[in-house]
JSON list of C-alpha atoms in Angstrom, two decimals:
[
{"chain": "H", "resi": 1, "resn": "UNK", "atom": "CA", "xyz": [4.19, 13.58, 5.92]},
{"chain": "H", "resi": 2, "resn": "UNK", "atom": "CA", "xyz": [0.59, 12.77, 4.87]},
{"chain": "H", "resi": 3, "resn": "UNK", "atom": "CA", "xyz": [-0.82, 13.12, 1.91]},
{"chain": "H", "resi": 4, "resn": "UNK", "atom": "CA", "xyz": [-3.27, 15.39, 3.29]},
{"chain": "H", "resi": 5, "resn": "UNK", "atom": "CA", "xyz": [-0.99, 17.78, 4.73]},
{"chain": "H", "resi": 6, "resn": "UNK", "atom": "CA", "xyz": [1.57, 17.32, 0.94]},
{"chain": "H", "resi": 7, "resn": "UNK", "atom": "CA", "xyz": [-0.93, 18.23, -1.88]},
{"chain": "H", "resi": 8, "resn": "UNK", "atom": "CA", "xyz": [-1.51, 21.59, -0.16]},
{"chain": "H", "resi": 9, "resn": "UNK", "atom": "CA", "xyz": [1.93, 22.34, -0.14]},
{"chain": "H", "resi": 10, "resn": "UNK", "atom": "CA", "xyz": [2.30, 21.20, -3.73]},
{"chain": "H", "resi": 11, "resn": "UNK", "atom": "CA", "xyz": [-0.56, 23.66, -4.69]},
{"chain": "H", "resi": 12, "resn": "UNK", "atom": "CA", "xyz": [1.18, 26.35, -3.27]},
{"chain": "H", "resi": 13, "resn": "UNK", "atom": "CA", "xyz": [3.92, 25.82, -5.19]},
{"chain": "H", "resi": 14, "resn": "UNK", "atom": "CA", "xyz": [5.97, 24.97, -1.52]},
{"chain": "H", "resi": 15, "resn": "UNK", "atom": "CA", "xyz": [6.96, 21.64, -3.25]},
{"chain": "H", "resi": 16, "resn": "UNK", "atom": "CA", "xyz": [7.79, 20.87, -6.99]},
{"chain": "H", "resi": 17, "resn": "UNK", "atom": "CA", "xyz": [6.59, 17.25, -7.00]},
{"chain": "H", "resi": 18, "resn": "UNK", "atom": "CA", "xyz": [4.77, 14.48, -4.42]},
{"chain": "H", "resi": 19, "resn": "UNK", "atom": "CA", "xyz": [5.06, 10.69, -4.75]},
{"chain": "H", "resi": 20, "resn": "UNK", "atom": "CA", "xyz": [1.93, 9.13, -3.36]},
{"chain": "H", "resi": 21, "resn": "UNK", "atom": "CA", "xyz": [-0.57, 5.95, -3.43]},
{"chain": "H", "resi": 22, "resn": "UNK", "atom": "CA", "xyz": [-2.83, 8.10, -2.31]},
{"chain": "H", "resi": 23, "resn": "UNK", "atom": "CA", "xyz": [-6.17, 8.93, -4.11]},
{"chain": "H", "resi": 24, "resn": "UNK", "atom": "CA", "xyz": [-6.24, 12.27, -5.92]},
{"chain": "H", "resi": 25, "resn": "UNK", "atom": "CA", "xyz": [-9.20, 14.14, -6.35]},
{"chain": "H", "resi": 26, "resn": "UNK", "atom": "CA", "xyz": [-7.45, 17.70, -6.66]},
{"chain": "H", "resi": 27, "resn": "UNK", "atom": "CA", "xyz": [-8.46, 18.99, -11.02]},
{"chain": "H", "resi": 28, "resn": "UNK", "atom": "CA", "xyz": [-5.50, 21.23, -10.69]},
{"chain": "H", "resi": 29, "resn": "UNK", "atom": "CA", "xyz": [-2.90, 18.26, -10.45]},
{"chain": "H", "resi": 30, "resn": "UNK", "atom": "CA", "xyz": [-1.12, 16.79, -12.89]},
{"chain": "H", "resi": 31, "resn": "UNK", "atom": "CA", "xyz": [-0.57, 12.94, -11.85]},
{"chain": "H", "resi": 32, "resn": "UNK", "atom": "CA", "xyz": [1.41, 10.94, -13.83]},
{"chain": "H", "resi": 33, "resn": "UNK", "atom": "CA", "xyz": [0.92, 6.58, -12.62]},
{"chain": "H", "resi": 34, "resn": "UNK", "atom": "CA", "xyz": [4.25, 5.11, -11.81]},
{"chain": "H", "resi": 35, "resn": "UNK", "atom": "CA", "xyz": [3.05, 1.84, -11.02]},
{"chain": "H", "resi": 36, "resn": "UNK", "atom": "CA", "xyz": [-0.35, -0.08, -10.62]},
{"chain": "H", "resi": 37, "resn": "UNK", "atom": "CA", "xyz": [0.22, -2.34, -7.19]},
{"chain": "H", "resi": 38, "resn": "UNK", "atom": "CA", "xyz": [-2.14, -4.81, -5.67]},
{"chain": "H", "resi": 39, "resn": "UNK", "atom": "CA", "xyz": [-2.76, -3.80, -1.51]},
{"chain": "H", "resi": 40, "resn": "UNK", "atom": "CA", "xyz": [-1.83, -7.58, -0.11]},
{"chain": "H", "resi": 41, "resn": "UNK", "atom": "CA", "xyz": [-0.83, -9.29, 3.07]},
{"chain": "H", "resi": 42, "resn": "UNK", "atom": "CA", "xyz": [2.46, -9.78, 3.70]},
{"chain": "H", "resi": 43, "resn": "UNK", "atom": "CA", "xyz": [3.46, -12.36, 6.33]},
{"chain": "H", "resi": 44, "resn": "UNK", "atom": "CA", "xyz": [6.83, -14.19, 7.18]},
{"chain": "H", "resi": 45, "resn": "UNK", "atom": "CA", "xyz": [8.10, -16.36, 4.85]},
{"chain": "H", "resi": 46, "resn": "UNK", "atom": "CA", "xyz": [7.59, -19.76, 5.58]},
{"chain": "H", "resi": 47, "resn": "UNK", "atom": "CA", "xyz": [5.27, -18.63, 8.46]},
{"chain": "H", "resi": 48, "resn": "UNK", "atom": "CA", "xyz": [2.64, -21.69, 9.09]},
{"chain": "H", "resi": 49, "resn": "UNK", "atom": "CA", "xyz": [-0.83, -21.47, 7.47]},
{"chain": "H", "resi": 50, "resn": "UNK", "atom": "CA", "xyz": [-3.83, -22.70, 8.83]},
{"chain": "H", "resi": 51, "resn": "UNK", "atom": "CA", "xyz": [-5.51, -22.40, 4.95]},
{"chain": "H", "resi": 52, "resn": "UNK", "atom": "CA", "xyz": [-3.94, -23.72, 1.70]},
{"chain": "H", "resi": 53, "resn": "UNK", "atom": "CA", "xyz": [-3.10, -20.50, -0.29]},
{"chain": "H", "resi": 54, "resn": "UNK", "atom": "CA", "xyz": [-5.49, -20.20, -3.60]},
{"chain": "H", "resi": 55, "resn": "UNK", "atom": "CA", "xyz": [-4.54, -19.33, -7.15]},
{"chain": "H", "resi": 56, "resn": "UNK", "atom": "CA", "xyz": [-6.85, -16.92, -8.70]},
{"chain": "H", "resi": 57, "resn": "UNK", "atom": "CA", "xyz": [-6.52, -15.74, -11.81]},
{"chain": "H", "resi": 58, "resn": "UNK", "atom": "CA", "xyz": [-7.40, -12.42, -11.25]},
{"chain": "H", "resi": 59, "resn": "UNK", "atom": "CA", "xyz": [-5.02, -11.91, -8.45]},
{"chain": "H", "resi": 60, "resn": "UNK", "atom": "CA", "xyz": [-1.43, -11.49, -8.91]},
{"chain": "H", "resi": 61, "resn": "UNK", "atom": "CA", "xyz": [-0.24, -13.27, -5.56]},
{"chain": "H", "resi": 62, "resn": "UNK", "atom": "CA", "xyz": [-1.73, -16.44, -3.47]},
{"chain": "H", "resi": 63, "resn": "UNK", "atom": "CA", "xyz": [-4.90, -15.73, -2.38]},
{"chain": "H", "resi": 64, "resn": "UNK", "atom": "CA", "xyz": [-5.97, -15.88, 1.28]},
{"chain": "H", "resi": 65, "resn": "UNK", "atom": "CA", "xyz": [-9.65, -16.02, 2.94]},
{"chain": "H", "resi": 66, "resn": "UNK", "atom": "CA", "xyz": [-10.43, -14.08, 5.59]},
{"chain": "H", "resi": 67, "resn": "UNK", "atom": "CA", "xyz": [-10.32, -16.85, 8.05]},
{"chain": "H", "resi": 68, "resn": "UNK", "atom": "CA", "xyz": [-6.86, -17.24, 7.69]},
{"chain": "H", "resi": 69, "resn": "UNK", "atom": "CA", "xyz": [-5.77, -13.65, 8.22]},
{"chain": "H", "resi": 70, "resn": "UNK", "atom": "CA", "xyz": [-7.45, -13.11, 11.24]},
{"chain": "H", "resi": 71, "resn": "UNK", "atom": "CA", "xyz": [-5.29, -16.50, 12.80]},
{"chain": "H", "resi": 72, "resn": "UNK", "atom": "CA", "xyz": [-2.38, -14.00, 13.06]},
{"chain": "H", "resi": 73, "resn": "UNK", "atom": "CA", "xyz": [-1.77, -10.73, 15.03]},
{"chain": "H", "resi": 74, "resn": "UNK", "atom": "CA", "xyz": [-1.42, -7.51, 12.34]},
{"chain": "H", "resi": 75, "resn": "UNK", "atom": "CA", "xyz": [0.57, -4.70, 12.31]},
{"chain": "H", "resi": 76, "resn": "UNK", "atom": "CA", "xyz": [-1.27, -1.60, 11.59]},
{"chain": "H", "resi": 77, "resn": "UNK", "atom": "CA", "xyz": [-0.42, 1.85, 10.06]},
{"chain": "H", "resi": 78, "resn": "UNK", "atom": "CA", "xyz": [-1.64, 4.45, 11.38]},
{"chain": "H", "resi": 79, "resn": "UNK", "atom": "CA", "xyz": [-5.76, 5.42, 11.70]},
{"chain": "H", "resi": 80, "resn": "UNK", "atom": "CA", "xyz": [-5.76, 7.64, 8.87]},
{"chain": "H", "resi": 81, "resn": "UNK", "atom": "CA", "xyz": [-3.45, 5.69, 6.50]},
{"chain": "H", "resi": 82, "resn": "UNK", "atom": "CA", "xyz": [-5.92, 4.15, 3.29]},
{"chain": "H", "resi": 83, "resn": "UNK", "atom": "CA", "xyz": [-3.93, 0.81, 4.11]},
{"chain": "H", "resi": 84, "resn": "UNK", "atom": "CA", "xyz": [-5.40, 0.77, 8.17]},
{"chain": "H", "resi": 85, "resn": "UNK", "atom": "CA", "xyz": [-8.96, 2.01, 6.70]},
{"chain": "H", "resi": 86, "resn": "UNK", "atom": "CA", "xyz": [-9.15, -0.76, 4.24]},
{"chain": "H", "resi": 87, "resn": "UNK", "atom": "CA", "xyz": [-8.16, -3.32, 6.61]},
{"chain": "H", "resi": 88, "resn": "UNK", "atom": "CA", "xyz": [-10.24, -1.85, 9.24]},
{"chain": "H", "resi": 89, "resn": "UNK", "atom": "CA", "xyz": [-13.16, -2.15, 6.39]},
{"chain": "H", "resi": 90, "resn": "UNK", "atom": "CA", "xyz": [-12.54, -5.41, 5.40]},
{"chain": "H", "resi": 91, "resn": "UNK", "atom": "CA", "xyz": [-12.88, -6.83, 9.05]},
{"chain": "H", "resi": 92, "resn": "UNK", "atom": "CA", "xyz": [-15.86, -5.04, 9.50]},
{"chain": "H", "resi": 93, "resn": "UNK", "atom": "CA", "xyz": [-17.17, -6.53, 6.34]},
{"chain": "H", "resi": 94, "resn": "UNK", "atom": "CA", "xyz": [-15.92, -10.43, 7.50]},
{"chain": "H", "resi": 95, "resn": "UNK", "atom": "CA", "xyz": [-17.99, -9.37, 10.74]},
{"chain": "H", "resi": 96, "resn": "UNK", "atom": "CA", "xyz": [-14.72, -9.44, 12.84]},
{"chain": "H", "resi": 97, "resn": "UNK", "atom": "CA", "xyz": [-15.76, -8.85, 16.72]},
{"chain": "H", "resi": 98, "resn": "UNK", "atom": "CA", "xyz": [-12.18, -7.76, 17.38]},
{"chain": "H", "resi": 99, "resn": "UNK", "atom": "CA", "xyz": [-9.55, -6.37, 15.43]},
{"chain": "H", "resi": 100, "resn": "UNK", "atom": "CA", "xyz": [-5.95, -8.91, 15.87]},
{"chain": "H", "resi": 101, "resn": "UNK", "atom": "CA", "xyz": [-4.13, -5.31, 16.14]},
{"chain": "H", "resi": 102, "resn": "UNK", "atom": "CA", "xyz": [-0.50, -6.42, 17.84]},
{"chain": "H", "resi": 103, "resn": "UNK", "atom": "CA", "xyz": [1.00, -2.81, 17.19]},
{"chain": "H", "resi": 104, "resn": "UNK", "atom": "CA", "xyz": [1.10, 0.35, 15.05]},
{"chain": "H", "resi": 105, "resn": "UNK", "atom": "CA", "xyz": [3.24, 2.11, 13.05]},
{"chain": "H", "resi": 106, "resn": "UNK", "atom": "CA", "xyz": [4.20, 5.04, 10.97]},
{"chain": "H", "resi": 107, "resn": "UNK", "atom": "CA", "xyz": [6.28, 3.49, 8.12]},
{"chain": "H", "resi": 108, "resn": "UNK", "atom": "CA", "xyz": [6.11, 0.98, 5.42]},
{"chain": "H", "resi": 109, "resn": "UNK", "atom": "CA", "xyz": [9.13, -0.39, 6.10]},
{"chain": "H", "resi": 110, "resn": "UNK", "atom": "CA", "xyz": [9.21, -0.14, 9.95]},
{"chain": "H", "resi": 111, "resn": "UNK", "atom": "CA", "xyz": [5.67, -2.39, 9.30]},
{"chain": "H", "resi": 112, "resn": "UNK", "atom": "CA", "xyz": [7.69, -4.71, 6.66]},
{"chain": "H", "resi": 113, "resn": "UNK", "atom": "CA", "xyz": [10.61, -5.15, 9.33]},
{"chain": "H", "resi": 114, "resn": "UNK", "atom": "CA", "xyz": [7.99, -6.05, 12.29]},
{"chain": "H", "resi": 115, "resn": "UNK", "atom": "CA", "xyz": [6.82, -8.18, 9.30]},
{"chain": "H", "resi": 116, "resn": "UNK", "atom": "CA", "xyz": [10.10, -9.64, 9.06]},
{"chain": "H", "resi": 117, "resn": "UNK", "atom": "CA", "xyz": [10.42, -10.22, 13.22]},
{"chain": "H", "resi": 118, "resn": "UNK", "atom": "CA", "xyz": [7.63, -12.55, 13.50]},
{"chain": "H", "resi": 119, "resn": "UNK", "atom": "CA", "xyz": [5.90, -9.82, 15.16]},
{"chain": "H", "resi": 120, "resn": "UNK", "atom": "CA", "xyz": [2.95, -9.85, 12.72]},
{"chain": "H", "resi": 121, "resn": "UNK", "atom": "CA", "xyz": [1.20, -10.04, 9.43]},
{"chain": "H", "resi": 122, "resn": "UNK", "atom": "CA", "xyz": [0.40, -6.37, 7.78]},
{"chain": "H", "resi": 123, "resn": "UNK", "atom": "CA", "xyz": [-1.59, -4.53, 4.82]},
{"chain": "H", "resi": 124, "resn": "UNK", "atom": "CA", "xyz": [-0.09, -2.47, 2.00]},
{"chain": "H", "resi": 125, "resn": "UNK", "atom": "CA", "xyz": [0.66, -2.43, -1.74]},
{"chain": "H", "resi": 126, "resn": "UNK", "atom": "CA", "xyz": [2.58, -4.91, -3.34]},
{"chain": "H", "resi": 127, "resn": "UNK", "atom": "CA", "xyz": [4.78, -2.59, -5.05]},
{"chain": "H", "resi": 128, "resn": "UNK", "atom": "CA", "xyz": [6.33, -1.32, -1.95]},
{"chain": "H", "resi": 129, "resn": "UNK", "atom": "CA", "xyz": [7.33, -4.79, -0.77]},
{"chain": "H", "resi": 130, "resn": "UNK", "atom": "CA", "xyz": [8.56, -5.60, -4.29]},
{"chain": "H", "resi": 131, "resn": "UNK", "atom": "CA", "xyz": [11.22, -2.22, -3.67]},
{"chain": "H", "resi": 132, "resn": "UNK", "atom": "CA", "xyz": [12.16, -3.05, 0.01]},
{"chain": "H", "resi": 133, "resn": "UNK", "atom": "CA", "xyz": [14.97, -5.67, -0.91]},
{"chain": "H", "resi": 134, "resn": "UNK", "atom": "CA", "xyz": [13.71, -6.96, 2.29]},
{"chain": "H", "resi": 135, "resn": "UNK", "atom": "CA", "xyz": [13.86, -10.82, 1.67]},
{"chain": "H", "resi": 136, "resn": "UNK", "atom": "CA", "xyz": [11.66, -13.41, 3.77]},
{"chain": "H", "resi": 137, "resn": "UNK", "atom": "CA", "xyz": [8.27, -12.22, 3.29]},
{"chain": "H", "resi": 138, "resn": "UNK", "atom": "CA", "xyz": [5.53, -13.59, 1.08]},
{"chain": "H", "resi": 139, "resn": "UNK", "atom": "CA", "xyz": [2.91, -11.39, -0.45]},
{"chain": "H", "resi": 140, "resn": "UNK", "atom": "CA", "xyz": [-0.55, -12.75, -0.39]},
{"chain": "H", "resi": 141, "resn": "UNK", "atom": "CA", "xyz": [-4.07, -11.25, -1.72]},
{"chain": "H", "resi": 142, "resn": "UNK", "atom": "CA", "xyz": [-6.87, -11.03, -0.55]},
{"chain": "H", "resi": 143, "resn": "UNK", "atom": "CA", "xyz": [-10.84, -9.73, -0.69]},
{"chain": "H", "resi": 144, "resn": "UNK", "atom": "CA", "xyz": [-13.45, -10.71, -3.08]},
{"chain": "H", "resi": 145, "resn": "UNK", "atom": "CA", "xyz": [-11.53, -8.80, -6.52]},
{"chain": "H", "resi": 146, "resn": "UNK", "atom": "CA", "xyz": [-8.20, -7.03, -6.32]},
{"chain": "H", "resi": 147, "resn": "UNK", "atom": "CA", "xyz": [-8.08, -3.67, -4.67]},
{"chain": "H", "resi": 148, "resn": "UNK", "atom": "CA", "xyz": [-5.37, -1.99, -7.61]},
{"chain": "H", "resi": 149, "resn": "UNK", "atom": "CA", "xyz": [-3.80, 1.44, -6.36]},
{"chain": "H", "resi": 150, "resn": "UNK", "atom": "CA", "xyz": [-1.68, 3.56, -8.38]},
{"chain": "H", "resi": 151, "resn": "UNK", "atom": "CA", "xyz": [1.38, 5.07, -7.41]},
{"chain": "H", "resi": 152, "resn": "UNK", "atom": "CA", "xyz": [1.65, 8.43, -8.35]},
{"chain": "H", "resi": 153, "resn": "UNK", "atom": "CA", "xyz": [3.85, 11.79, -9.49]},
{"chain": "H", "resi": 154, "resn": "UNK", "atom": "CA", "xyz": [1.83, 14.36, -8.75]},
{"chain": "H", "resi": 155, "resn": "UNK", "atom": "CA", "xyz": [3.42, 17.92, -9.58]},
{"chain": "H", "resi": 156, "resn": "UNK", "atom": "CA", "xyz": [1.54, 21.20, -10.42]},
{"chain": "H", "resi": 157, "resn": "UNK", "atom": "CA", "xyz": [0.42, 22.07, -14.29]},
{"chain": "H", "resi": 158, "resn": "UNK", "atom": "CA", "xyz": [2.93, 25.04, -14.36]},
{"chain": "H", "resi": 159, "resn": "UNK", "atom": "CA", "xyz": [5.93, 22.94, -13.42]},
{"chain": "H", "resi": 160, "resn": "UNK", "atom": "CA", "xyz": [5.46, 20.09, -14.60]},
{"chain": "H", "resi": 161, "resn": "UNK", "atom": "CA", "xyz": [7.61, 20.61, -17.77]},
{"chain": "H", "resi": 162, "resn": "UNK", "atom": "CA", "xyz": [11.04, 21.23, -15.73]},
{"chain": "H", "resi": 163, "resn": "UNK", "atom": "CA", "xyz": [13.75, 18.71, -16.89]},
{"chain": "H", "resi": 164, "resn": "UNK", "atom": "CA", "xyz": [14.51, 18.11, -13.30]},
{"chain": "H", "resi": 165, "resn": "UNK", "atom": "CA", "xyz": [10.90, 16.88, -12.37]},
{"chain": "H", "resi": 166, "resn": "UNK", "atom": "CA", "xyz": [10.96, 15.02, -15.99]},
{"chain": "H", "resi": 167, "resn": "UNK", "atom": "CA", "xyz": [14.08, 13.30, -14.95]},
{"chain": "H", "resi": 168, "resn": "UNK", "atom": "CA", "xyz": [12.86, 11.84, -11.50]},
{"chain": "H", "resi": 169, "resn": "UNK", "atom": "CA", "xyz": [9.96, 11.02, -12.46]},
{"chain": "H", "resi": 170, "resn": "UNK", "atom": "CA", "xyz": [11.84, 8.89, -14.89]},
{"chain": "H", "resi": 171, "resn": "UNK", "atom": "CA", "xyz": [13.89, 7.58, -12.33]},
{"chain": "H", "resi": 172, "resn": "UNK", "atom": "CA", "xyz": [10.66, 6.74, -10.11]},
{"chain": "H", "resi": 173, "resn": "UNK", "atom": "CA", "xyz": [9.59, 4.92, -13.66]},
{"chain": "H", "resi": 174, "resn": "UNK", "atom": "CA", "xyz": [12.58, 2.93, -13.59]},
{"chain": "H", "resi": 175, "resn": "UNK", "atom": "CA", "xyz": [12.71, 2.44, -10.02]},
{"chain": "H", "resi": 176, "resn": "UNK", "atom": "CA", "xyz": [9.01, 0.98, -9.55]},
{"chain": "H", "resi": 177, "resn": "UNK", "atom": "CA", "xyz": [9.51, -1.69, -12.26]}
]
């Protein structure tokens, strides 16, 4: 489910907790930042480049232009996921005639394991390829300055104090290293 369609369930106390990279805007809320992750392309290890990868200080991973990114087909969440709207952005921005869409998905990791199949490069935060345990894929970044997103507990102000929520969010602390 969507963030969209979670948070209202959360404020009617329907759920006890969401985990989400989404962006919060909601007062009511109480979030609580798991992990900071960098949104990068991840591509097939040892998939050719076209462009020598850059170090950048300010980015945590090899950093790409665009030129090189639109070489290879890209697997796409789905049109309202901040992942496809950021990518769809930044090829508007780079003045991209078309968009190198090969397919869409749903998932994270159903886009890591197309990833993983050759079938394409694809957009998302570093932190959830870093907690696939998928090996052979190789995070790069790109853009003009990292684009950090947090991941996020969110649970409602008079819960948030159960030892049950306390410990998985704990967990999800642990987890996310």
């Amino acid at each position: 489910m969507r963030q969209k369609k979670l948070v209202p369930l959360l404020q009617k106390n329907e759920l006890d907790c969401v985990i989400t990279a989404g962006i919060n805007s909601n007062q009511d809320i109480q979030e609580r930042i798991i992990r900071t992750g960098e949104t990068v392309i991840v591509a097939p290890a040892g998939d050719p480049l076209f462009t020598k990868p850059v170090e950048k200080p300010e980015f945590h991973h090899p950093w790409l232009p665009f030129s090189e990114i639109h070489r290879h087909e890209i697997i796409a969440s789905r049109r309202d996921d901040y992942f496809r709207k950021f990518l769809d952005n930044y090829l508007v921005n780079e003045k991209s005639e078309d968009q190198p869409f090969s397919i869409d998905v749903t998932s994270t990791h159903t886009m890591l394991m197309g990833v993983l199949n050759g079938l394409g490069w694809a957009m998302t935060l570093d932190t959830f390829v870093k907690n696939s345990d998928l090996q052979g894929l190789k995070m790069y970044s790109l853009g003009e300055k990292p684009n950090n997103i947090n991941l996020k507990f969110l649970t409602m102000d008079n819960i948030n104090k159960s030892p049950e929520l306390t410990m998985l969010n704990k967990i999800c602390m642990e987890e996310f290293k």
